[in-house]
Amino acid sequence: MEKITRRKFLSVSLAGAAVGALSASGQALGAGNFMGYPEGMGVLVDLTRCIGCRTCEAACNREQHLPEPALPFDDMSVFDEIHHGGQKRRTDENAFTVVNRYDQAQGKPVYRKIQCNHCNEPACLTSCFVNAYTKTREGAVIYNSKVCVGCRNCMVACPFRIPAYAYSSALNPVIRKCIFCYDTRLKYGKPPACVEACPQGVMTFGHKQNILKIGRERIRTNPGRYIDHIYGETEVGGTAWMYLSGVPFEDVNFDVSLQKEPILANAQAFLSQVPMVLAIWPALFLGFHRLSTKGNEDVDENIKSSNREESQS
Amino acid sequence: MRSIVKNGYQPVDSPVDRVTKRRWGFMEKLFLGLTPREYLNQALKNPFNWILGVIFAVGFPIIVYRFIFGLGSVTHASNDYPWGLFLGFGLFVMVPLSASGFLLGTTVELFGRKDFKPIERLALLNGLMGYFFAVVYLLVDLGQPWRLPYPMVVAWGTAAVLFLVGWHVAIYLTVQIMEVSESFFEWVHWPMAKKFIKRITIGLTIAGIILSTLHQGALGALFTYAPSKVHPLWYSQEFLWIFFFTSSIFAGLCMVIAVSTVVKKAMPWRCSEEWLSKLDSQTIGLAKGASMALITYFVIKLVGIAHDNEWAYLATGWGQWFVLELAGGVILPLVLLGYGIRNERVGIIRLGAFVAVAGIVLNRLNTALITFNWDLYQEIPHILEATIAVTLFALYIATYRFILYRLPILYAWKPLPVEAREGVTERDHVPGALGQPAAAYRDMTLPD
Amino acid sequence: MKSFKGITLILVVLAVSLPFSGMARNLDLPDTVILDKLVNLYQGAEFDHEMHTEIAEDCTLCHHHSVGIPATDEKCARCHNTESVLERVACGDCHAVEPFSAQYLSEKEAETGLYHVDKPGLKAAYHLNCLNCHVEMGGPEGCEDCHERTELGDAFYRSGSYAPKGGGRGSAH
């Protein structure tokens, strides 16, 4: 009788440990410590230079072989479009980057380009249970459509609401988002199509650490022109695409209340409990069982009753 | 069914037909001892089946449509609201309501409270049904459902909370199938298999509570991926998983009370006298457990607000909605259950249980859909999406009922009487349960 | 004797006025410059240099500090106060056609003493310098006001004869 109990205990613990080994995640660095690979590239987007010409949208459309748009890329009426819920345009399955216009109370409107920010510790990558996302050494956050199951957790996780889903496809719906032109350009040391196409030099491409310094220097040497903050430097653990603005960031619909820690850190609070529960629960509940069933008598009641039935049938 | 029962029909509840003293065949057990025609007749006479029929007639074509034309054809194809009712209701609501499996398993097997044994099987089945249909909802929701095994065998994203949820639900489903299979093996008379299950019951139960603690919590942890999107009153970075786990306790217990109430009213003929007689006392016991979980949950919700200093939010519109959810979904059931326990009014307890279940539905829908993107805009699910959700829920009820009609869950499977053990088989020509010969059917050679 | 003095005077005046030849609209200055280094989506721009020199008065407004005149912009003046005429006067002499190529970036990073690290590329330099002033002074602001779009450009922008013929798949609802 004793042997069976011990065997049961061991088998349950081993099963627990096995599941624990599968589900616990080991990390060498705490969240928020990874600022990108040293050779990682970045882009500084200077909103004071953008004139809303949409050349970047056209360049992306061509580079990524996106379908024909509803309107030509030199049609500025798109800035007046109002989408579901009173929203301006956002990225979707056929547009990896969009420019929106934000009219200001005073002065000229400000234009803002939206695309994946290629975070240092991306929430999409963190939340994907088939490891479909990769942060490459060059800094791009790319996506493997061959393993994607379509759970859309990455869309829930992205604080910038960038990944879009190809809902229109029945047979092969996948996530669609800016990949920093990795396959065609970044891998070969070339800047992405939108950066190259921009006539106003809105985007400055280079090693992330360098463009951060450029951004700081621009703020310093142009007093009064920029808000003293580089958006993306610290937000959700830092991003590779960063922004300078001449007007407060919230006036251009940036979320300024985002946390500093990467999104990964939020799930860590729970995930660190997992191996603890897996290790402690077996002994805890087996202990409860022993304590509440007055020793060995009832432990094997299931065995006894099944033996009884066996003799009856 | 009731009219047939009135005419003297006795539902199959033992391996042997009491009237003819022969063993039931599998097909006969499937048709509850009726002939197929009798079975069809009673089914057609049941008005509930008409409602189910309409729902299925409308819903199943829409489900087929979804798979032919993609998710965009039955949802708003929203990139801002990637998760809709399929996950919001099918997963996030149904999983906590199915927590009854591990709760009653732990109560009876681990804590040795044999006084809850009669309702244990219903609780285990409730758990299995809920999780199984959560997977069905998931298959409808996934963009590429044929890739469901991918996180198991193709690619591992081990840092993802969803990875844990996926593995746990898969393993726990296996555990639950094994736990419920005990009654299945009784019903089909495979004693060796049943004995095997009984041997590993303790192990299964411990595995069940480990897995359930983690994945009930993990469903809450999923929303910590979107701190800026869920309203602060519903969100807590440190505690959301604890909120979900604690609420799953009273969710599961109250769901058992609720289901047992429905079962008692809708299929009393299937419930044995013993089961019915013990039901009230067990209901009170379950209510005691649920009320402890309810008050605990209320307190930890307050702790959560205090921790993040969110008191000011209570004065807003969303705050009022939050107070309504707590008042109606937690305090009201707590009061009802408390009153019912104190005064032994089982009817009040049952009412409280239904209100608690509604509260869980509201809380999960709030977290996943309603307060999600609270600072963006509200999204009302597509009518086709809602229709599919209703259809799958109707299928859940129908499957639940199918099993309850047959397996020894609401009644105890009587052991074989001595005579029947002497090898009399069903091939002997004998009349059916209602005393009427159904010769054509009986004379068929039944497959082994 | 008198004529020799006269010729010498003229020569001296000419010599002294040479550095200010730009202002005197000497033939050294181009009247029109064809900006066609970046022709692709648009044709080259015919730039009326003469007209701009009349309007601008100060060469350094466009040429920063490369024409031998003290820079008025204090940022430039800090270092480039007594500069003579540089060899490189045209925009394209300092602003690269491909400012983000791997080679250019690594060269830039290798020069640790480099001050001008935030130099826009040629295309951006043209547009930033020209358009900023045009917007202020009411000059031409539209793309085709300065350079016509090519066939490639029309295709690129999906415009003109390449416009979507009703029902292109734009953004979802």
mmCIF file of C-alpha atoms in Angstrom, chain B residues 95-416:
data_model
loop_
_atom_site.group_PDB
_atom_site.id
_atom_site.type_symbol
_atom_site.label_atom_id
_atom_site.label_comp_id
_atom_site.label_asym_id
_atom_site.label_seq_id
_atom_site.Cartn_x
_atom_site.Cartn_y
_atom_site.Cartn_z
ATOM 1 C CA VAL B 95 -13.298 28.214 -18.716
ATOM 2 C CA PRO B 96 -13.920 29.697 -15.241
ATOM 3 C CA LEU B 97 -17.448 28.278 -15.269
ATOM 4 C CA SER B 98 -15.870 24.883 -15.887
ATOM 5 C CA ALA B 99 -13.611 25.111 -12.870
ATOM 6 C CA SER B 100 -16.007 22.749 -11.101
ATOM 7 C CA GLY B 101 -13.956 19.761 -12.232
ATOM 8 C CA PHE B 102 -10.886 20.445 -10.189
ATOM 9 C CA LEU B 103 -12.870 21.958 -7.323
ATOM 10 C CA LEU B 104 -15.092 18.974 -6.645
ATOM 11 C CA GLY B 105 -12.314 16.545 -7.519
ATOM 12 C CA THR B 106 -10.111 18.149 -4.893
ATOM 13 C CA THR B 107 -12.946 18.326 -2.387
ATOM 14 C CA VAL B 108 -13.901 14.688 -2.679
ATOM 15 C CA GLU B 109 -10.659 12.905 -3.508
ATOM 16 C CA LEU B 110 -8.028 15.044 -1.824
ATOM 17 C CA PHE B 111 -9.867 16.431 1.137
ATOM 18 C CA GLY B 112 -11.842 13.249 1.580
ATOM 19 C CA ARG B 113 -15.246 14.919 1.723
ATOM 20 C CA LYS B 114 -17.244 11.937 0.564
ATOM 21 C CA ASP B 115 -20.472 13.766 1.321
ATOM 22 C CA PHE B 116 -19.974 15.559 -1.998
ATOM 23 C CA LYS B 117 -19.457 12.356 -3.937
ATOM 24 C CA PRO B 118 -22.970 12.292 -5.487
ATOM 25 C CA ILE B 119 -22.447 15.625 -7.223
ATOM 26 C CA GLU B 120 -18.800 15.036 -8.045
ATOM 27 C CA ARG B 121 -19.488 13.396 -11.384
ATOM 28 C CA LEU B 122 -21.754 16.201 -12.530
ATOM 29 C CA ALA B 123 -19.046 18.684 -11.590
ATOM 30 C CA LEU B 124 -16.428 16.683 -13.492
ATOM 31 C CA LEU B 125 -18.660 16.475 -16.549
ATOM 32 C CA ASN B 126 -19.391 20.194 -16.300
ATOM 33 C CA GLY B 127 -15.668 20.824 -16.325
ATOM 34 C CA LEU B 128 -15.056 18.574 -19.290
ATOM 35 C CA MET B 129 -17.906 20.029 -21.340
ATOM 36 C CA GLY B 130 -16.792 23.580 -20.729
ATOM 37 C CA TYR B 131 -13.169 23.007 -21.661
ATOM 38 C CA PHE B 132 -14.029 20.853 -24.628
ATOM 39 C CA PHE B 133 -16.288 23.499 -26.044
ATOM 40 C CA ALA B 134 -13.762 26.195 -25.244
ATOM 41 C CA VAL B 135 -11.524 24.333 -27.685
ATOM 42 C CA VAL B 136 -14.376 24.181 -30.203
ATOM 43 C CA TYR B 137 -14.823 27.950 -29.920
ATOM 44 C CA LEU B 138 -11.069 28.309 -30.310
ATOM 45 C CA LEU B 139 -11.090 26.288 -33.507
ATOM 46 C CA VAL B 140 -13.718 28.625 -34.910
ATOM 47 C CA ASP B 141 -11.758 31.681 -33.818
ATOM 48 C CA LEU B 142 -8.263 30.787 -34.946
ATOM 49 C CA GLY B 143 -7.183 32.149 -38.286
ATOM 50 C CA GLN B 144 -5.610 28.809 -39.193
ATOM 51 C CA PRO B 145 -7.270 26.238 -36.898
ATOM 52 C CA TRP B 146 -5.588 23.338 -38.703
ATOM 53 C CA ARG B 147 -2.380 24.652 -37.143
ATOM 54 C CA LEU B 148 -3.692 24.193 -33.617
ATOM 55 C CA PRO B 149 -1.042 21.516 -32.851
ATOM 56 C CA TYR B 150 1.765 23.906 -33.858
ATOM 57 C CA PRO B 151 2.602 25.134 -30.338
ATOM 58 C CA MET B 152 2.796 21.485 -29.339
ATOM 59 C CA VAL B 153 5.009 20.049 -32.011
ATOM 60 C CA VAL B 154 6.159 22.627 -34.544
ATOM 61 C CA ALA B 155 7.326 25.829 -32.871
ATOM 62 C CA TRP B 156 7.582 26.757 -29.208
ATOM 63 C CA GLY B 157 7.198 30.298 -27.928
ATOM 64 C CA THR B 158 7.902 29.361 -24.336
ATOM 65 C CA ALA B 159 7.830 32.868 -22.904
ATOM 66 C CA ALA B 160 4.257 33.381 -23.988
ATOM 67 C CA VAL B 161 1.414 33.027 -21.505
ATOM 68 C CA LEU B 162 -0.685 31.553 -24.283
ATOM 69 C CA PHE B 163 1.859 28.764 -24.647
ATOM 70 C CA LEU B 164 1.157 27.793 -21.070
ATOM 71 C CA VAL B 165 -2.591 28.062 -21.611
ATOM 72 C CA GLY B 166 -2.423 25.880 -24.706
ATOM 73 C CA TRP B 167 -0.386 23.117 -23.118
ATOM 74 C CA HIS B 168 -2.334 23.186 -19.906
ATOM 75 C CA VAL B 169 -5.724 23.068 -21.566
ATOM 76 C CA ALA B 170 -4.559 20.162 -23.704
ATOM 77 C CA ILE B 171 -3.224 18.219 -20.733
ATOM 78 C CA TYR B 172 -6.125 19.163 -18.490
ATOM 79 C CA LEU B 173 -8.635 18.103 -21.111
ATOM 80 C CA THR B 174 -6.925 14.714 -21.104
ATOM 81 C CA VAL B 175 -7.090 14.595 -17.320
ATOM 82 C CA GLN B 176 -10.778 15.468 -17.366
ATOM 83 C CA ILE B 177 -11.604 12.954 -20.064
ATOM 84 C CA MET B 178 -9.944 10.323 -17.913
ATOM 85 C CA GLU B 179 -11.845 11.445 -14.832
ATOM 86 C CA VAL B 180 -15.205 11.367 -16.620
ATOM 87 C CA SER B 181 -14.304 8.123 -18.338
ATOM 88 C CA GLU B 182 -14.829 6.350 -15.046
ATOM 89 C CA SER B 183 -18.580 6.711 -15.504
ATOM 90 C CA PHE B 184 -18.223 5.876 -19.194
ATOM 91 C CA PHE B 185 -16.445 2.633 -18.421
ATOM 92 C CA GLU B 186 -19.189 1.764 -15.960
ATOM 93 C CA TRP B 187 -21.787 2.398 -18.600
ATOM 94 C CA VAL B 188 -20.119 0.285 -21.286
ATOM 95 C CA HIS B 189 -19.004 -2.252 -18.744
ATOM 96 C CA TRP B 190 -15.234 -2.227 -19.082
ATOM 97 C CA PRO B 191 -14.270 -2.954 -15.464
ATOM 98 C CA MET B 192 -10.533 -3.190 -16.068
ATOM 99 C CA ALA B 193 -10.438 0.281 -17.546
ATOM 100 C CA LYS B 194 -12.536 1.636 -14.721
ATOM 101 C CA LYS B 195 -10.228 0.075 -12.160
ATOM 102 C CA PHE B 196 -7.242 1.707 -13.842
ATOM 103 C CA ILE B 197 -8.863 5.120 -13.609
ATOM 104 C CA LYS B 198 -9.715 4.621 -9.969
ATOM 105 C CA ARG B 199 -6.107 3.790 -9.225
ATOM 106 C CA ILE B 200 -4.800 7.002 -10.708
ATOM 107 C CA THR B 201 -7.602 9.242 -9.430
ATOM 108 C CA ILE B 202 -5.456 10.897 -6.783
ATOM 109 C CA GLY B 203 -2.752 11.614 -9.345
ATOM 110 C CA LEU B 204 -5.310 12.940 -11.809
ATOM 111 C CA THR B 205 -6.857 15.170 -9.176
ATOM 112 C CA ILE B 206 -3.532 16.646 -8.116
ATOM 113 C CA ALA B 207 -2.602 17.201 -11.754
ATOM 114 C CA GLY B 208 -5.992 18.814 -12.165
ATOM 115 C CA ILE B 209 -5.536 21.321 -9.393
ATOM 116 C CA ILE B 210 -1.990 22.205 -10.494
ATOM 117 C CA LEU B 211 -3.056 22.752 -14.086
ATOM 118 C CA SER B 212 -6.218 24.607 -13.173
ATOM 119 C CA THR B 213 -4.556 27.021 -10.769
ATOM 120 C CA LEU B 214 -2.103 27.928 -13.478
ATOM 121 C CA HIS B 215 -4.310 28.233 -16.500
ATOM 122 C CA GLN B 216 -7.212 29.930 -14.730
ATOM 123 C CA GLY B 217 -4.640 32.452 -13.625
ATOM 124 C CA ALA B 218 -2.966 32.489 -17.031
ATOM 125 C CA LEU B 219 -6.178 33.613 -18.717
ATOM 126 C CA GLY B 220 -6.013 36.664 -16.492
ATOM 127 C CA ALA B 221 -2.310 37.105 -17.146
ATOM 128 C CA LEU B 222 -3.073 37.263 -20.871
ATOM 129 C CA PHE B 223 -4.530 40.706 -20.354
ATOM 130 C CA THR B 224 -1.376 41.972 -18.721
ATOM 131 C CA TYR B 225 -0.055 42.080 -22.275
ATOM 132 C CA ALA B 226 -2.371 45.007 -22.888
ATOM 133 C CA PRO B 227 -2.026 47.300 -19.866
ATOM 134 C CA SER B 228 -2.953 50.381 -21.821
ATOM 135 C CA LYS B 229 -6.050 48.825 -23.303
ATOM 136 C CA VAL B 230 -8.008 47.314 -20.401
ATOM 137 C CA HIS B 231 -9.618 49.864 -18.102
ATOM 138 C CA PRO B 232 -7.549 50.401 -14.912
ATOM 139 C CA LEU B 233 -10.358 49.273 -12.646
ATOM 140 C CA TRP B 234 -10.423 45.875 -14.302
ATOM 141 C CA TYR B 235 -6.677 45.707 -14.832
ATOM 142 C CA SER B 236 -3.990 44.903 -12.321
ATOM 143 C CA GLN B 237 -0.501 44.047 -13.377
ATOM 144 C CA GLU B 238 0.288 42.054 -10.261
ATOM 145 C CA PHE B 239 -3.071 40.640 -9.371
ATOM 146 C CA LEU B 240 -5.120 40.063 -12.494
ATOM 147 C CA TRP B 241 -4.193 36.403 -12.553
ATOM 148 C CA ILE B 242 -5.214 36.081 -8.908
ATOM 149 C CA PHE B 243 -8.537 37.796 -9.630
ATOM 150 C CA PHE B 244 -9.237 35.314 -12.396
ATOM 151 C CA PHE B 245 -8.204 32.318 -10.325
ATOM 152 C CA THR B 246 -10.198 33.320 -7.249
ATOM 153 C CA SER B 247 -13.302 34.136 -9.235
ATOM 154 C CA SER B 248 -13.020 30.797 -11.007
ATOM 155 C CA ILE B 249 -13.610 29.111 -7.656
ATOM 156 C CA PHE B 250 -17.042 30.525 -7.067
ATOM 157 C CA ALA B 251 -17.717 30.418 -10.800
ATOM 158 C CA GLY B 252 -17.232 26.660 -10.892
ATOM 159 C CA LEU B 253 -19.155 25.986 -7.697
ATOM 160 C CA CYS B 254 -22.076 28.199 -8.673
ATOM 161 C CA MET B 255 -22.161 26.697 -12.150
ATOM 162 C CA VAL B 256 -22.573 23.256 -10.580
ATOM 163 C CA ILE B 257 -25.442 24.547 -8.479
ATOM 164 C CA ALA B 258 -26.974 26.191 -11.532
ATOM 165 C CA VAL B 259 -26.596 23.135 -13.758
ATOM 166 C CA SER B 260 -27.933 20.826 -11.078
ATOM 167 C CA THR B 261 -30.964 23.082 -10.754
ATOM 168 C CA VAL B 262 -31.600 22.975 -14.494
ATOM 169 C CA VAL B 263 -31.087 19.224 -14.515
ATOM 170 C CA LYS B 264 -33.450 18.733 -11.598
ATOM 171 C CA LYS B 265 -36.166 20.715 -13.352
ATOM 172 C CA ALA B 266 -35.583 19.484 -16.888
ATOM 173 C CA MET B 267 -34.776 15.810 -16.502
ATOM 174 C CA PRO B 268 -35.969 14.617 -13.110
ATOM 175 C CA TRP B 269 -36.676 11.189 -14.582
ATOM 176 C CA ARG B 270 -32.956 10.706 -15.124
ATOM 177 C CA CYS B 271 -31.985 11.575 -11.558
ATOM 178 C CA SER B 272 -31.997 8.757 -9.063
ATOM 179 C CA GLU B 273 -33.899 9.166 -5.807
ATOM 180 C CA GLU B 274 -30.646 9.080 -3.924
ATOM 181 C CA TRP B 275 -29.097 11.793 -6.058
ATOM 182 C CA LEU B 276 -32.113 14.028 -5.678
ATOM 183 C CA SER B 277 -32.361 13.522 -1.973
ATOM 184 C CA LYS B 278 -28.749 14.454 -1.396
ATOM 185 C CA LEU B 279 -28.827 17.407 -3.738
ATOM 186 C CA ASP B 280 -30.058 20.066 -1.351
ATOM 187 C CA SER B 281 -27.516 19.399 1.362
ATOM 188 C CA GLN B 282 -24.725 19.373 -1.174
ATOM 189 C CA THR B 283 -26.033 22.604 -2.666
ATOM 190 C CA ILE B 284 -25.773 24.241 0.730
ATOM 191 C CA GLY B 285 -22.241 22.883 1.095
ATOM 192 C CA LEU B 286 -21.207 24.188 -2.316
ATOM 193 C CA ALA B 287 -22.770 27.525 -1.483
ATOM 194 C CA LYS B 288 -20.680 27.770 1.651
ATOM 195 C CA GLY B 289 -17.540 27.304 -0.409
ATOM 196 C CA ALA B 290 -18.711 29.745 -3.035
ATOM 197 C CA SER B 291 -19.553 32.426 -0.523
ATOM 198 C CA MET B 292 -16.085 32.214 1.003
ATOM 199 C CA ALA B 293 -14.605 32.653 -2.441
ATOM 200 C CA LEU B 294 -16.982 35.539 -3.178
ATOM 201 C CA ILE B 295 -16.071 37.546 -0.105
ATOM 202 C CA THR B 296 -12.376 36.848 -0.691
ATOM 203 C CA TYR B 297 -12.704 38.008 -4.272
ATOM 204 C CA PHE B 298 -14.438 41.191 -3.213
ATOM 205 C CA VAL B 299 -11.673 41.983 -0.754
ATOM 206 C CA ILE B 300 -8.866 41.339 -3.220
ATOM 207 C CA LYS B 301 -10.592 43.536 -5.798
ATOM 208 C CA LEU B 302 -10.540 46.354 -3.267
ATOM 209 C CA VAL B 303 -6.894 45.594 -2.550
ATOM 210 C CA GLY B 304 -6.241 45.867 -6.277
ATOM 211 C CA ILE B 305 -7.831 49.305 -6.470
ATOM 212 C CA ALA B 306 -5.935 50.488 -3.423
ATOM 213 C CA HIS B 307 -2.650 49.115 -4.745
ATOM 214 C CA ASP B 308 -2.829 51.176 -7.909
ATOM 215 C CA ASN B 309 -4.616 54.074 -6.226
ATOM 216 C CA GLU B 310 -7.551 53.976 -8.596
ATOM 217 C CA TRP B 311 -10.248 55.275 -6.260
ATOM 218 C CA ALA B 312 -10.754 58.354 -8.417
ATOM 219 C CA TYR B 313 -11.883 56.170 -11.317
ATOM 220 C CA LEU B 314 -14.898 55.026 -9.340
ATOM 221 C CA ALA B 315 -16.485 58.407 -9.838
ATOM 222 C CA THR B 316 -16.410 58.094 -13.634
ATOM 223 C CA GLY B 317 -18.900 56.392 -15.932
ATOM 224 C CA TRP B 318 -16.705 53.320 -16.173
ATOM 225 C CA GLY B 319 -16.423 53.409 -12.406
ATOM 226 C CA GLN B 320 -20.159 53.160 -12.077
ATOM 227 C CA TRP B 321 -20.172 50.206 -14.422
ATOM 228 C CA PHE B 322 -17.490 48.601 -12.268
ATOM 229 C CA VAL B 323 -19.475 49.174 -9.100
ATOM 230 C CA LEU B 324 -22.509 47.663 -10.804
ATOM 231 C CA GLU B 325 -20.509 44.584 -11.753
ATOM 232 C CA LEU B 326 -19.223 44.146 -8.222
ATOM 233 C CA ALA B 327 -22.548 44.906 -6.582
ATOM 234 C CA GLY B 328 -24.597 42.730 -8.889
ATOM 235 C CA GLY B 329 -22.096 40.005 -9.607
ATOM 236 C CA VAL B 330 -20.371 39.609 -6.258
ATOM 237 C CA ILE B 331 -22.219 41.300 -3.402
ATOM 238 C CA LEU B 332 -25.723 40.326 -4.440
ATOM 239 C CA PRO B 333 -24.907 36.619 -4.830
ATOM 240 C CA LEU B 334 -22.988 36.766 -1.586
ATOM 241 C CA VAL B 335 -26.034 38.129 0.197
ATOM 242 C CA LEU B 336 -28.354 35.630 -1.427
ATOM 243 C CA LEU B 337 -26.091 32.693 -0.697
ATOM 244 C CA GLY B 338 -25.505 33.857 2.846
ATOM 245 C CA TYR B 339 -29.194 34.220 3.507
ATOM 246 C CA GLY B 340 -29.927 30.895 1.893
ATOM 247 C CA ILE B 341 -27.264 29.088 3.913
ATOM 248 C CA ARG B 342 -28.301 30.697 7.160
ATOM 249 C CA ASN B 343 -31.974 29.898 6.720
ATOM 250 C CA GLU B 344 -31.534 26.657 4.762
ATOM 251 C CA ARG B 345 -33.482 28.127 1.825
ATOM 252 C CA VAL B 346 -32.051 26.184 -1.074
ATOM 253 C CA GLY B 347 -34.171 28.111 -3.555
ATOM 254 C CA ILE B 348 -32.502 31.375 -2.564
ATOM 255 C CA ILE B 349 -29.115 29.703 -2.848
ATOM 256 C CA ARG B 350 -29.945 28.591 -6.360
ATOM 257 C CA LEU B 351 -30.968 32.106 -7.314
ATOM 258 C CA GLY B 352 -27.726 33.418 -5.872
ATOM 259 C CA ALA B 353 -25.772 30.872 -7.898
ATOM 260 C CA PHE B 354 -27.367 31.989 -11.166
ATOM 261 C CA VAL B 355 -26.635 35.619 -10.317
ATOM 262 C CA ALA B 356 -23.006 34.718 -9.565
ATOM 263 C CA VAL B 357 -22.701 32.944 -12.911
ATOM 264 C CA ALA B 358 -24.104 36.043 -14.629
ATOM 265 C CA GLY B 359 -21.574 38.109 -12.714
ATOM 266 C CA ILE B 360 -18.714 35.991 -14.026
ATOM 267 C CA VAL B 361 -20.020 36.314 -17.568
ATOM 268 C CA LEU B 362 -20.142 40.074 -17.110
ATOM 269 C CA ASN B 363 -16.679 40.286 -15.572
ATOM 270 C CA ARG B 364 -14.981 38.302 -18.303
ATOM 271 C CA LEU B 365 -16.828 40.091 -21.101
ATOM 272 C CA ASN B 366 -15.930 43.382 -19.471
ATOM 273 C CA THR B 367 -12.253 42.539 -19.307
ATOM 274 C CA ALA B 368 -12.009 41.002 -22.755
ATOM 275 C CA LEU B 369 -14.426 43.069 -24.820
ATOM 276 C CA ILE B 370 -16.283 45.881 -23.152
ATOM 277 C CA THR B 371 -13.582 47.772 -21.292
ATOM 278 C CA PHE B 372 -10.961 46.627 -23.783
ATOM 279 C CA ASN B 373 -9.895 49.670 -25.792
ATOM 280 C CA TRP B 374 -11.954 51.729 -23.358
ATOM 281 C CA ASP B 375 -10.186 54.901 -24.474
ATOM 282 C CA LEU B 376 -10.638 54.133 -28.165
ATOM 283 C CA TYR B 377 -14.205 53.260 -29.137
ATOM 284 C CA GLN B 378 -16.803 50.616 -28.375
ATOM 285 C CA GLU B 379 -17.249 47.677 -30.681
ATOM 286 C CA ILE B 380 -20.474 45.704 -30.947
ATOM 287 C CA PRO B 381 -19.811 42.196 -32.253
ATOM 288 C CA HIS B 382 -21.088 41.286 -35.696
ATOM 289 C CA ILE B 383 -24.509 39.637 -35.765
ATOM 290 C CA LEU B 384 -23.069 36.553 -37.468
ATOM 291 C CA GLU B 385 -20.396 36.292 -34.813
ATOM 292 C CA ALA B 386 -23.050 36.417 -32.112
ATOM 293 C CA THR B 387 -25.092 33.817 -33.971
ATOM 294 C CA ILE B 388 -22.190 31.410 -34.149
ATOM 295 C CA ALA B 389 -21.490 31.929 -30.453
ATOM 296 C CA VAL B 390 -25.105 31.095 -29.625
ATOM 297 C CA THR B 391 -25.074 28.081 -31.930
ATOM 298 C CA LEU B 392 -21.968 26.622 -30.336
ATOM 299 C CA PHE B 393 -23.461 27.181 -26.905
ATOM 300 C CA ALA B 394 -26.592 25.358 -28.002
ATOM 301 C CA LEU B 395 -24.382 22.527 -29.216
ATOM 302 C CA TYR B 396 -22.717 22.512 -25.814
ATOM 303 C CA ILE B 397 -26.097 22.173 -24.111
ATOM 304 C CA ALA B 398 -27.174 19.448 -26.498
ATOM 305 C CA THR B 399 -23.976 17.450 -25.974
ATOM 306 C CA TYR B 400 -24.183 17.949 -22.227
ATOM 307 C CA ARG B 401 -27.732 16.678 -22.240
ATOM 308 C CA PHE B 402 -26.850 13.739 -24.473
ATOM 309 C CA ILE B 403 -24.266 12.558 -21.969
ATOM 310 C CA LEU B 404 -26.418 13.220 -18.918
ATOM 311 C CA TYR B 405 -29.233 11.149 -20.416
ATOM 312 C CA ARG B 406 -26.962 8.157 -20.624
ATOM 313 C CA LEU B 407 -23.902 8.005 -18.400
ATOM 314 C CA PRO B 408 -24.283 7.271 -14.701
ATOM 315 C CA ILE B 409 -23.808 10.849 -13.559
ATOM 316 C CA LEU B 410 -27.169 11.727 -12.076
ATOM 317 C CA TYR B 411 -27.757 8.208 -10.925
ATOM 318 C CA ALA B 412 -25.651 5.340 -9.729
ATOM 319 C CA TRP B 413 -25.018 2.462 -12.082
ATOM 320 C CA LYS B 414 -26.449 -0.534 -10.342
ATOM 321 C CA PRO B 415 -24.143 -3.512 -10.035
ATOM 322 C CA LEU B 416 -24.996 -6.654 -11.988
#
